[in-house]
XYZ file of C-alpha atoms in Angstrom:
180
model
C 169.004 177.603 -148.447
C 166.244 177.548 -145.870
C 162.797 176.018 -145.701
C 160.062 178.241 -144.312
C 156.959 176.941 -142.590
C 154.157 178.991 -144.153
C 151.336 177.056 -142.514
C 148.708 179.580 -141.447
C 150.925 182.571 -142.244
C 149.579 185.616 -144.061
C 151.128 185.953 -147.496
C 150.401 188.543 -150.167
C 150.630 188.190 -153.928
C 150.736 191.489 -155.796
C 149.422 190.803 -159.279
C 146.496 188.775 -160.523
C 147.811 187.446 -163.833
C 149.205 184.024 -164.771
C 152.376 184.508 -162.723
C 150.350 185.655 -159.711
C 148.168 182.559 -160.114
C 151.240 180.292 -160.135
C 152.677 181.980 -157.045
C 149.336 181.886 -155.191
C 149.012 178.148 -155.894
C 152.525 177.520 -154.601
C 151.846 179.438 -151.391
C 148.549 177.611 -150.874
C 150.369 174.293 -151.345
C 152.516 175.345 -148.373
C 149.468 176.018 -146.202
C 149.672 179.820 -146.330
C 146.704 182.173 -146.051
C 146.903 184.043 -149.335
C 145.651 187.477 -150.278
C 145.939 188.769 -153.837
C 145.920 192.477 -154.574
C 145.306 193.444 -158.195
C 142.935 195.576 -160.251
C 141.734 192.391 -161.968
C 142.566 188.709 -161.826
C 142.604 185.687 -164.105
C 139.409 183.626 -163.637
C 141.309 180.667 -162.108
C 142.143 182.756 -159.035
C 138.408 182.872 -158.251
C 138.523 179.075 -157.848
C 141.225 179.238 -155.167
C 140.774 179.926 -151.445
C 142.382 183.365 -151.654
C 141.147 186.769 -150.600
C 141.125 189.251 -153.474
C 141.645 192.920 -152.770
C 140.506 194.615 -155.957
C 142.771 197.592 -156.621
C 146.336 198.710 -157.051
C 149.089 197.891 -154.564
C 149.574 200.236 -151.610
C 152.154 199.905 -148.837
C 149.454 199.189 -146.226
C 148.625 195.975 -148.104
C 151.696 194.575 -146.338
C 150.157 195.090 -142.889
C 150.284 191.770 -141.019
C 152.005 190.002 -143.942
C 154.797 187.570 -143.295
C 155.833 187.159 -146.930
C 155.029 188.965 -150.179
C 155.426 188.014 -153.831
C 155.388 190.758 -156.446
C 154.154 189.276 -159.717
C 153.261 192.258 -161.855
C 154.601 193.255 -165.270
C 155.253 196.757 -163.868
C 158.880 196.970 -162.697
C 158.213 200.155 -160.708
C 155.421 198.500 -158.721
C 157.657 195.498 -158.107
C 160.478 197.777 -156.896
C 158.078 199.557 -154.554
C 156.840 196.240 -153.128
C 160.432 195.146 -152.514
C 161.406 198.485 -150.904
C 158.356 198.417 -148.628
C 159.014 194.790 -147.648
C 162.662 195.531 -146.878
C 161.672 198.504 -144.716
C 159.181 196.338 -142.795
C 161.384 193.234 -142.505
C 159.070 191.055 -144.606
C 160.355 188.298 -146.869
C 159.921 189.321 -150.515
C 160.128 187.573 -153.859
C 159.842 189.541 -157.071
C 159.030 187.174 -159.920
C 161.742 187.089 -162.571
C 163.963 189.653 -160.798
C 166.443 187.995 -158.397
C 168.080 191.341 -157.572
C 164.814 192.386 -155.895
C 164.412 189.259 -153.760
C 165.142 188.537 -150.127
C 163.722 185.088 -150.848
C 163.988 182.805 -153.876
C 161.057 180.464 -154.488
C 162.420 177.105 -155.646
C 160.805 174.573 -157.926
C 159.321 172.005 -155.534
C 158.347 168.355 -155.871
C 156.061 167.268 -153.012
C 155.194 163.756 -151.905
C 153.845 164.323 -148.407
C 155.789 164.632 -146.089
C 158.733 164.999 -148.470
C 159.419 168.233 -150.291
C 162.415 168.395 -152.602
C 163.311 171.935 -153.646
C 165.520 172.901 -156.558
C 166.923 176.385 -156.884
C 169.328 177.968 -159.311
C 169.457 181.114 -157.179
C 167.270 182.865 -159.722
C 169.662 182.124 -162.592
C 167.269 179.883 -164.511
C 163.763 178.925 -163.368
C 163.484 176.746 -166.506
C 166.477 174.656 -165.425
C 165.107 174.359 -161.879
C 161.762 173.131 -163.243
C 163.495 170.600 -165.501
C 165.509 169.245 -162.576
C 162.340 169.091 -160.451
C 160.655 166.926 -163.119
C 163.654 164.592 -163.181
C 163.635 164.312 -159.381
C 159.886 163.595 -159.464
C 160.665 160.477 -161.484
C 162.878 159.256 -158.629
C 161.109 160.363 -155.425
C 157.734 158.681 -155.078
C 155.102 157.308 -152.690
C 157.429 154.606 -151.344
C 159.761 157.335 -150.092
C 156.864 159.205 -148.471
C 155.765 156.006 -146.740
C 159.282 155.452 -145.405
C 159.487 159.076 -144.244
C 156.247 158.699 -142.267
C 157.509 155.469 -140.627
C 160.809 157.123 -139.708
C 158.973 160.153 -138.335
C 156.943 157.869 -136.080
C 160.202 156.404 -134.701
C 161.730 159.775 -133.789
C 160.207 160.055 -130.293
C 161.369 156.508 -129.449
C 164.865 157.245 -130.762
C 165.094 160.503 -128.834
C 164.154 158.698 -125.613
C 166.305 155.572 -126.071
C 169.381 156.649 -128.008
C 171.719 158.815 -125.931
C 173.169 161.220 -128.506
C 172.581 162.959 -131.777
C 175.264 160.784 -133.376
C 173.604 157.563 -132.168
C 170.234 158.695 -133.545
C 171.814 159.791 -136.823
C 173.522 156.421 -137.283
C 170.377 154.502 -136.292
C 168.269 156.300 -138.898
C 170.980 156.097 -141.550
C 171.065 152.319 -141.057
C 167.274 152.057 -141.332
C 167.269 154.092 -144.555
C 170.113 151.999 -146.005
C 168.191 148.798 -145.292
C 164.946 150.132 -146.765
C 166.509 151.760 -149.836
C 169.434 149.574 -150.882
């Protein structure tokens, strides 16, 4: 499991249907610059800050992309997107086809600056979404507030506590006191 910083990175969504909309929203939530390539798109995509390239996918659509999501109902197009991404060393997620993914997109619950991701490794997005909803009932604004306070203490701790272990224990104690 890894967390990628997509802030300001160029990401492509191939497909302008409901799944493409969901994936574009998720990428935008991560701060990515999103381009959608599709012959047509659902109207809601027009309301998002995405660039729409009207047409069918071509390998040059991946130029300058850091990550691509294939979200079309056409398995051959999705395979081509994955093959092109692999050849170019670009992270790729093919919606609903874990075998064609170099990257799995988890179900995420965000309470800035906290992001809790749940993945089933592609086995069951429905289960991941259910678990995300249950986690959302536990992780709330009070946790985000604590995270921001702890973040503000990090420079002080780095300067005044001599080792990783000392900093780890210091923060663990603060968290234990705040969240009994």
